Coordinates of C-alpha atoms and ligand atoms in Angstrom, one line a residue:
X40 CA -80.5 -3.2 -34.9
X41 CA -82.5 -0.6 -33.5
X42 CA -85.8 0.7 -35.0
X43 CA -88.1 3.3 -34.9
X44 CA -91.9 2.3 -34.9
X45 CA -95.0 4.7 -34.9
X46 CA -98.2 5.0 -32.7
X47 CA -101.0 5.5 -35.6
X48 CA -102.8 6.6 -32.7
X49 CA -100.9 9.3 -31.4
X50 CA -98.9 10.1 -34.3
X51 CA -95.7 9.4 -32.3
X52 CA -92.7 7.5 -32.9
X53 CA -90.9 5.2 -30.4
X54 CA -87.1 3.9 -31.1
X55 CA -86.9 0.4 -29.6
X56 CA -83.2 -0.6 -28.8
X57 CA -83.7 -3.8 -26.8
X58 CA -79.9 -4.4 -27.2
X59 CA -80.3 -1.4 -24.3
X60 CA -82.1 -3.8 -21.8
X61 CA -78.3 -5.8 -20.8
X62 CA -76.9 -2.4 -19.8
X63 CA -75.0 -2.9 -15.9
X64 CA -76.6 -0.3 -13.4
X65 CA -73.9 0.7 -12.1
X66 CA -70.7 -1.2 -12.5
X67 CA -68.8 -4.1 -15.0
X68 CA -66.9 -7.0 -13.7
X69 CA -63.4 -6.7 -14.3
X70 CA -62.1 -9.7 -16.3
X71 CA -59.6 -11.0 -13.8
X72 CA -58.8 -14.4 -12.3
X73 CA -60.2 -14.8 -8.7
X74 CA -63.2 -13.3 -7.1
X75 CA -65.4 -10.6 -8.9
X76 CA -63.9 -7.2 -8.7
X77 CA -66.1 -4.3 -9.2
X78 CA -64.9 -1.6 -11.4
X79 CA -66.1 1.6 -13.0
X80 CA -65.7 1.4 -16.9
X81 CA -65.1 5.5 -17.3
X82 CA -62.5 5.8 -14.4
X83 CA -58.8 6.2 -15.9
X84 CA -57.0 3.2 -16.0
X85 CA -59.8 1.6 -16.6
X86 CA -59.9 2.6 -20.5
X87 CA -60.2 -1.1 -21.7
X88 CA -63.6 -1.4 -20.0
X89 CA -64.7 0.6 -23.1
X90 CA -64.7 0.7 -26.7
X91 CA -61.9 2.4 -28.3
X92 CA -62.1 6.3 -27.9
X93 CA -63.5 8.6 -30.9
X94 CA -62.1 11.8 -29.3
X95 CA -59.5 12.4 -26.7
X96 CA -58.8 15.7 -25.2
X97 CA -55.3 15.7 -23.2
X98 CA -54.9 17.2 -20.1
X99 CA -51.6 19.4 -20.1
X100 CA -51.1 19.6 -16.8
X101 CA -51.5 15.8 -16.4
X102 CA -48.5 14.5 -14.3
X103 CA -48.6 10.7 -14.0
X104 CA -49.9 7.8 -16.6
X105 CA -53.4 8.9 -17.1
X106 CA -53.0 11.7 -19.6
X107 CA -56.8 12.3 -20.6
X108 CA -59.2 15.1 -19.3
X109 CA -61.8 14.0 -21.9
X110 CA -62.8 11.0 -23.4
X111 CA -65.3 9.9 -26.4
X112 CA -66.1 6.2 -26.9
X113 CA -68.9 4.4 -28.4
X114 CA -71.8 3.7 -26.1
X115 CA -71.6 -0.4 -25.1
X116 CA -75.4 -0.3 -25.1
X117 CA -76.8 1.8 -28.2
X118 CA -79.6 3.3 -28.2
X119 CA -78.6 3.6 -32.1
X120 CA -76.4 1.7 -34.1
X121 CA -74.8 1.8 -36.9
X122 CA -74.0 -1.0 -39.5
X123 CA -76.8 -3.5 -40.2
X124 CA -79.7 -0.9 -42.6
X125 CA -81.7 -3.9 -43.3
X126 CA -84.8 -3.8 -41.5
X127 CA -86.2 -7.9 -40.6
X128 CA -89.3 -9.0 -42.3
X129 CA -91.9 -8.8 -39.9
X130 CA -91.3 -8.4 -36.0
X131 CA -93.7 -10.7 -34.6
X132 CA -95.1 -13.8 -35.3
X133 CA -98.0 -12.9 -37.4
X134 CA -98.3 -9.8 -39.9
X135 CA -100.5 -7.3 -38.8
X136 CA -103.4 -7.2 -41.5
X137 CA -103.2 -3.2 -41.6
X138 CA -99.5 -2.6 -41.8
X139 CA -99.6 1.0 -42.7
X140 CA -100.6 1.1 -38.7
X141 CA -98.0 -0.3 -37.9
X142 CA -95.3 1.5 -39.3
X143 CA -91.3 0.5 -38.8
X144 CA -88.3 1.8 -40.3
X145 CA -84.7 0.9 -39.8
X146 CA -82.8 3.8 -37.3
X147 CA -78.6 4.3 -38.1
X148 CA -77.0 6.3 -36.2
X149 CA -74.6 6.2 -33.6
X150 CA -74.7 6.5 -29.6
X151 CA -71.4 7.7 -27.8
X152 CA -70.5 8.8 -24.2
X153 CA -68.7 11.9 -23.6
X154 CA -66.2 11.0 -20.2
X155 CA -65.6 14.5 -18.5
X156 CA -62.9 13.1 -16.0
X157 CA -60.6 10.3 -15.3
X158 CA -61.6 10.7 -11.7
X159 CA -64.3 9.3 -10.1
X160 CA -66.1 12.7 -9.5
X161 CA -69.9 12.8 -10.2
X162 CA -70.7 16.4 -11.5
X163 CA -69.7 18.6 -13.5
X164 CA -69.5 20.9 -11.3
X165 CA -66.9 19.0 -9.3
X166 CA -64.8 20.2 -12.4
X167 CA -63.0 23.3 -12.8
X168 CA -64.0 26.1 -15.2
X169 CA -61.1 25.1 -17.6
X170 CA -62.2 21.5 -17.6
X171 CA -65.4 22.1 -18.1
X172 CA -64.8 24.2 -21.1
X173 CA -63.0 21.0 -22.6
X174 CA -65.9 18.5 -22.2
X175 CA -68.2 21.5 -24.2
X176 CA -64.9 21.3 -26.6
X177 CA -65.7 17.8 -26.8
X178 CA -69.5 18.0 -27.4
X179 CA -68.5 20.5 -30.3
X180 CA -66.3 18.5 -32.3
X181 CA -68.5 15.1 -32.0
X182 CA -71.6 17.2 -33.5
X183 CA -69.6 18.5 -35.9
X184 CA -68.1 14.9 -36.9
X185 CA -71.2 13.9 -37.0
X186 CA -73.1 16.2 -39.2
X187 CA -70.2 15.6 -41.5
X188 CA -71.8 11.7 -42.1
X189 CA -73.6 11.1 -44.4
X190 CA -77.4 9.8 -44.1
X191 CA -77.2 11.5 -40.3
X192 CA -80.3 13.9 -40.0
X193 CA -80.1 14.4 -36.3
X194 CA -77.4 14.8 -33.3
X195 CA -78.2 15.8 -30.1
X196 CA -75.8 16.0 -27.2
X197 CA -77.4 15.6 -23.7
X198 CA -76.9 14.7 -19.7
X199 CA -78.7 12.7 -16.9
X200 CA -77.7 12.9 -13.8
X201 CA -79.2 11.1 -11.1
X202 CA -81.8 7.9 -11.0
X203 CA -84.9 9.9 -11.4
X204 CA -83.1 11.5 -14.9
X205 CA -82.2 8.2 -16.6
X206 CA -78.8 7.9 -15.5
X207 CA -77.1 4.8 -14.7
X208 CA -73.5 5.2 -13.7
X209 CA -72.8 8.0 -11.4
X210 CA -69.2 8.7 -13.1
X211 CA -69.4 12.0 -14.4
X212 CA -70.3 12.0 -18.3
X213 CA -72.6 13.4 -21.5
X214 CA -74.0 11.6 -24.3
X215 CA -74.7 12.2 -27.7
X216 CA -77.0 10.6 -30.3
X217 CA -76.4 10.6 -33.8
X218 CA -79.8 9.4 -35.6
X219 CA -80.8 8.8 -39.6
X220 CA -84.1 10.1 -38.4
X221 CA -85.1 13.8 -37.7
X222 CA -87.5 13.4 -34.8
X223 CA -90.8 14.6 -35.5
X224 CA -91.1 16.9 -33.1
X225 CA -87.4 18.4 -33.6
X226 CA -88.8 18.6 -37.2
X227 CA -92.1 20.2 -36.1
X228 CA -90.4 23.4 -34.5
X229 CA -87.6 23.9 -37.1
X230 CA -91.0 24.3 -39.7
X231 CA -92.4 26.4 -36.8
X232 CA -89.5 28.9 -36.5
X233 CA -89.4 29.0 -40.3
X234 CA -92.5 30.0 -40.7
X235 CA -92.5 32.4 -38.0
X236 CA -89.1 33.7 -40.0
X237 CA -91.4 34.1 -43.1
X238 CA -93.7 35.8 -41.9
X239 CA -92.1 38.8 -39.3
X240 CA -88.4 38.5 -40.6
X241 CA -87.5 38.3 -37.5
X242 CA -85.9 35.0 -35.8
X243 CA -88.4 33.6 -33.0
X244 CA -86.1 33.4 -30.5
X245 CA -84.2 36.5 -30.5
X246 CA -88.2 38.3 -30.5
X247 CA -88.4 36.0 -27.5
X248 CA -85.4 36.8 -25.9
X249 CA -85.8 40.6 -26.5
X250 CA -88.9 40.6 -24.8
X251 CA -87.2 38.4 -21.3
X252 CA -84.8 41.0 -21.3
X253 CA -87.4 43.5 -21.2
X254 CA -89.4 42.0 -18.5
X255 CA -86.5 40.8 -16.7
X256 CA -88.2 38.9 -13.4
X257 CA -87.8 35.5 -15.4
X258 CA -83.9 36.1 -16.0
X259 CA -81.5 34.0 -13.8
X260 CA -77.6 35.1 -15.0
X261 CA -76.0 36.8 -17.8
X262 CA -72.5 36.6 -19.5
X263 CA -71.2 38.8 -22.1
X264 CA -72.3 36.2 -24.9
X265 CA -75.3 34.4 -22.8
X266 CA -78.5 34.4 -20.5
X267 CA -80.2 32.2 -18.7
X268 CA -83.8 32.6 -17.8
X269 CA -86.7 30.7 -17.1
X270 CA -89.4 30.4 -19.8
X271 CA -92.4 32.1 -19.9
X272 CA -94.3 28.6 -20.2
X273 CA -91.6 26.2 -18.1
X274 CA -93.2 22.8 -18.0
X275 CA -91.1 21.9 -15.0
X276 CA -90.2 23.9 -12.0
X277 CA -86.9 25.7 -12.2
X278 CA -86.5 24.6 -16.3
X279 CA -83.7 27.0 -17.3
X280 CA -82.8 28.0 -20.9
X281 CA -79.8 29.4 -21.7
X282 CA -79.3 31.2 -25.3
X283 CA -76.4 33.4 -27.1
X284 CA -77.7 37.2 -26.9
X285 CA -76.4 37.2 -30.5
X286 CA -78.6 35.1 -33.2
X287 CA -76.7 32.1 -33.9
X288 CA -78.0 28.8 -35.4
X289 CA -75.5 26.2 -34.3
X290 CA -73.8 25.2 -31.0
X291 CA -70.8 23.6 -32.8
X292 CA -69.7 26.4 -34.6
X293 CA -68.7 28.6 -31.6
X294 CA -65.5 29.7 -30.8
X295 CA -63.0 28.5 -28.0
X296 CA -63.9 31.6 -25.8
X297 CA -67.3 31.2 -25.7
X298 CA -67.3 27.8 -25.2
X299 CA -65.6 28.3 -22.6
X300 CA -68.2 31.7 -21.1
X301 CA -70.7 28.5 -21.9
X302 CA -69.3 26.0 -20.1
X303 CA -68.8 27.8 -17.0
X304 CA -72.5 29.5 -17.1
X305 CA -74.0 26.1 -17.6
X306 CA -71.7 25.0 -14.2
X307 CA -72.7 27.8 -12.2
X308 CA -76.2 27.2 -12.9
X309 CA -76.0 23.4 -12.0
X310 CA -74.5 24.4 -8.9
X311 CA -77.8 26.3 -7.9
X312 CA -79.8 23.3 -8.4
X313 CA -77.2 20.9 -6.2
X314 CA -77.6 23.4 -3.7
X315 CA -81.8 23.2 -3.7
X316 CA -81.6 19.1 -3.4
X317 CA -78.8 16.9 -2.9
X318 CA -78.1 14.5 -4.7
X319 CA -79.7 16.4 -7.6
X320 CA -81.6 14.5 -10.5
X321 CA -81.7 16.7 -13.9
X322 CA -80.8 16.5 -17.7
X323 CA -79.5 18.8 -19.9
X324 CA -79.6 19.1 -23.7
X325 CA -78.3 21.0 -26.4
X326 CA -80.4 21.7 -29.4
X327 CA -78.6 23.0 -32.6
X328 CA -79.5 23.7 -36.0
X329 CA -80.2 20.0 -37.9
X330 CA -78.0 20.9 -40.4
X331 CA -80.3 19.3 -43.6
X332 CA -83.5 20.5 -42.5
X333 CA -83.8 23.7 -41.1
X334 CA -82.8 27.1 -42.0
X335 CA -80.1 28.8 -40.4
X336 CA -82.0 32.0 -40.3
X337 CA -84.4 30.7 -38.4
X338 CA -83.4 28.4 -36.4
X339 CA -81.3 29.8 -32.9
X340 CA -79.6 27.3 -30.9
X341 CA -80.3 27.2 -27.2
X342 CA -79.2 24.8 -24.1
X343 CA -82.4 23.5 -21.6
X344 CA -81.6 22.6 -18.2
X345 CA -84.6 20.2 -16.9
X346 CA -84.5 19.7 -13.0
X347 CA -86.2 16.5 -11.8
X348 CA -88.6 17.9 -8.9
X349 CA -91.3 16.3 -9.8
X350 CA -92.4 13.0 -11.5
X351 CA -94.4 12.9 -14.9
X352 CA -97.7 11.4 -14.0
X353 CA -101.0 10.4 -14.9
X354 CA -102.0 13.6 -16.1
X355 CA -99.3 14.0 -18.3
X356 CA -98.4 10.9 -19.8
X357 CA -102.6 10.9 -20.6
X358 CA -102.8 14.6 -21.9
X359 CA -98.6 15.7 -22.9
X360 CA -100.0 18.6 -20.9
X361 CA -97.4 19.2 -17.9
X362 CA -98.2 20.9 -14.6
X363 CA -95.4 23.4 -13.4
X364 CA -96.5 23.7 -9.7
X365 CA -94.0 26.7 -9.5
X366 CA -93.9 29.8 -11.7
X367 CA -90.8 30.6 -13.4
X368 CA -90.9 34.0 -12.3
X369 CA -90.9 32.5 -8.7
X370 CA -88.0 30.1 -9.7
X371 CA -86.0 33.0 -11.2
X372 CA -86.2 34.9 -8.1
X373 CA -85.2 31.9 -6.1
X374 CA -82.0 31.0 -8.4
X375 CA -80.7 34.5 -8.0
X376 CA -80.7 34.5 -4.0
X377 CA -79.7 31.2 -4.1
X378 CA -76.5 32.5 -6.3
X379 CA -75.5 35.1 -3.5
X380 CA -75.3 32.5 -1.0
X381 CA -72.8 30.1 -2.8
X382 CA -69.5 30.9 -2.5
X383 CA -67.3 31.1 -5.1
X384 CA -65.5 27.6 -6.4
X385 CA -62.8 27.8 -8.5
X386 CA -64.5 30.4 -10.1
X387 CA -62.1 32.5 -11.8
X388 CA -62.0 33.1 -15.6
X389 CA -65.9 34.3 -16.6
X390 CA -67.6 36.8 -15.0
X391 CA -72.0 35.5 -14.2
X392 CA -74.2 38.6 -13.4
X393 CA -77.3 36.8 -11.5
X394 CA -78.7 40.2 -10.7
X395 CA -81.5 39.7 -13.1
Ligands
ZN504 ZN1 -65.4 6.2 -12.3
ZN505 ZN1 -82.2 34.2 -33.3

């Protein structure tokens, strides 16, 4: 069962999921007689390897027996679980003789991985715009499932890609995390944007995004429902934001068509950073509205795109102070020459401006 435990000193909480710690790097045994075979869990035909699937999406233009384009299943090493609420007694030997620094509290939840192919391709960019569009499909309907639980305060739907992101199978895929608790911080900024709402009558973001337009140099690509830019205040190189022109406070309530103008912005701009390094190391996550806690007024959904350049260290894990050793205006300006030199890859359906 996992748990979430706070730091009295730093006022932050940790979840600890050692059922995590027996997760394969890369590869499961297959369960056959004779020597070891090596298989990939998320490749097609190889659906037993996993817990039964939450969601499948069907590919109609499938020709043979693997019929899938997108799979849901429950993550084989949670980093929340549902079931068990009870929390232990104790988790140590001895009781600690102030326990009010030592907080715990049980974490339910769920944890489930998001397969965006049956083949053994390793980005999402090494999917077309169409398919694309159906793993965002996919991420839609699991938040919405899940915000339909009860006792669920929090869902986030995120990707690693690459060692230095957290990622250990290469297979092309997203997660999402369904948690009990509303992280503190996730907490922190929906009171941040309401208050901000209170006060102007004006959402945050959109007064934020009004004022990028305006300036333009940190803007990376438009659609006709989306831009992407790089923040004023990045705290990594190249961190790209991408947010509806339109105030809207969830993610999951979008229609087909603009998940789709999404899906295919959020694959050209991955294709910029594969271009910078190879193989590329980044995570993405999408934060909607936590449906019981924060106001819909207020609160403006957005995707973040954070490139692993460079490696958290000393000075940041001591301070949570970053250093971004590039500015984003400088990045902006980068990503958008970068964008002429690519050439077009099965890119037919949405139309990206990246002339800033
Ligand atoms: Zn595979
Ligand atoms: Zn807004």
């Amino acid at each position: 069962v996992s748990q979430i435990r706070r730091d009295a000193l730093s006022d932050s909480w940790v979840i600890c999921a050692p059922q995590r710690d027996a997760r394969p790097e890369e590869f499961v045994e297959a369960q056959l007689p004779g020597p070891p075979v090596l298989i990939c869990p998320f490749c097609g035909g190889n659906e037993s390897a996993t817990p039964e699937a939450t969601l499948v999406i069907g590919d109609p233009e499938a020709n043979d027996e693997v019929t899938w384009a997108v799979r849901v299943v429950p993550n084989r090493y949670p980093a929340v679980t549902d079931g068990d609420r009870r929390l232990e007694e104790g988790t140590g030997a001895s009781r600690p003789s102030h326990p009010d620094l030592f907080q715990v509290s049980p974490l339910s939840g769920g944890h489930e991985v998001i397969i965006e192919s049956p083949l053994h391709v390793q980005s999402l960019t090494d999917l077309s715009e169409r398919h694309a569009a159906m793993v965002f499909d996919a991420y839609a309907r699991r938040l919405r499932y899940w915000y339909g639980q009860s006792g669920i305060d929090y869902v986030v739907v995120f990707k690693n890609v690459g060692a230095a992101a957290g990622a250990s199978l290469r297979h092309t895929h997203s997660q999402l995390v369904a948690s009990s608790m509303l992280p503190p911080r996730v907490a922190e900024l929906s009171q941040r944007v309401k208050a901000h709402y209170e006060r102007e009558k004006k959402c945050l973001l959109c007064q934020m995004l009004a004022d990028e337009l305006g300036e333009e140099s940190r803007i990376v690509a438009r659609t006709p429902r989306f831009v992407a830019y790089c923040p004023f205040a990045s705290r990594l190189p190249y961190l790209m934001r991408v947010v509806p022109l339109e105030h809207q406070e969830s993610f999951e309530s979008l229609e087909t068509a603009a998940i789709g103008e999404l899906a295919a912005l959020t694959r050209r701009l991955l294709r910029l950073l594969e271009s910078m390094h190879s193989p590329a190391a980044y995570n993405y996550v999408i934060q909607t509205r936590p449906h019981r806690t924060a106001c819909s007024n207020s609160f403006h959904w957005w995707l973040e795109i954070f490139p692993r350049l460079t490696k958290t260290a000393g000075f940041e894990w001591g301070s949570d102070c970053y250093i971004n050793p590039v500015l984003p205006e400088t990045a902006a300006g980068h990503l958008r020459i970068l964008s002429r030199r690519i050439a077009p890859r099965g890119d037919r359906g949405v139309q990206v401006d990246f002339s800033g």
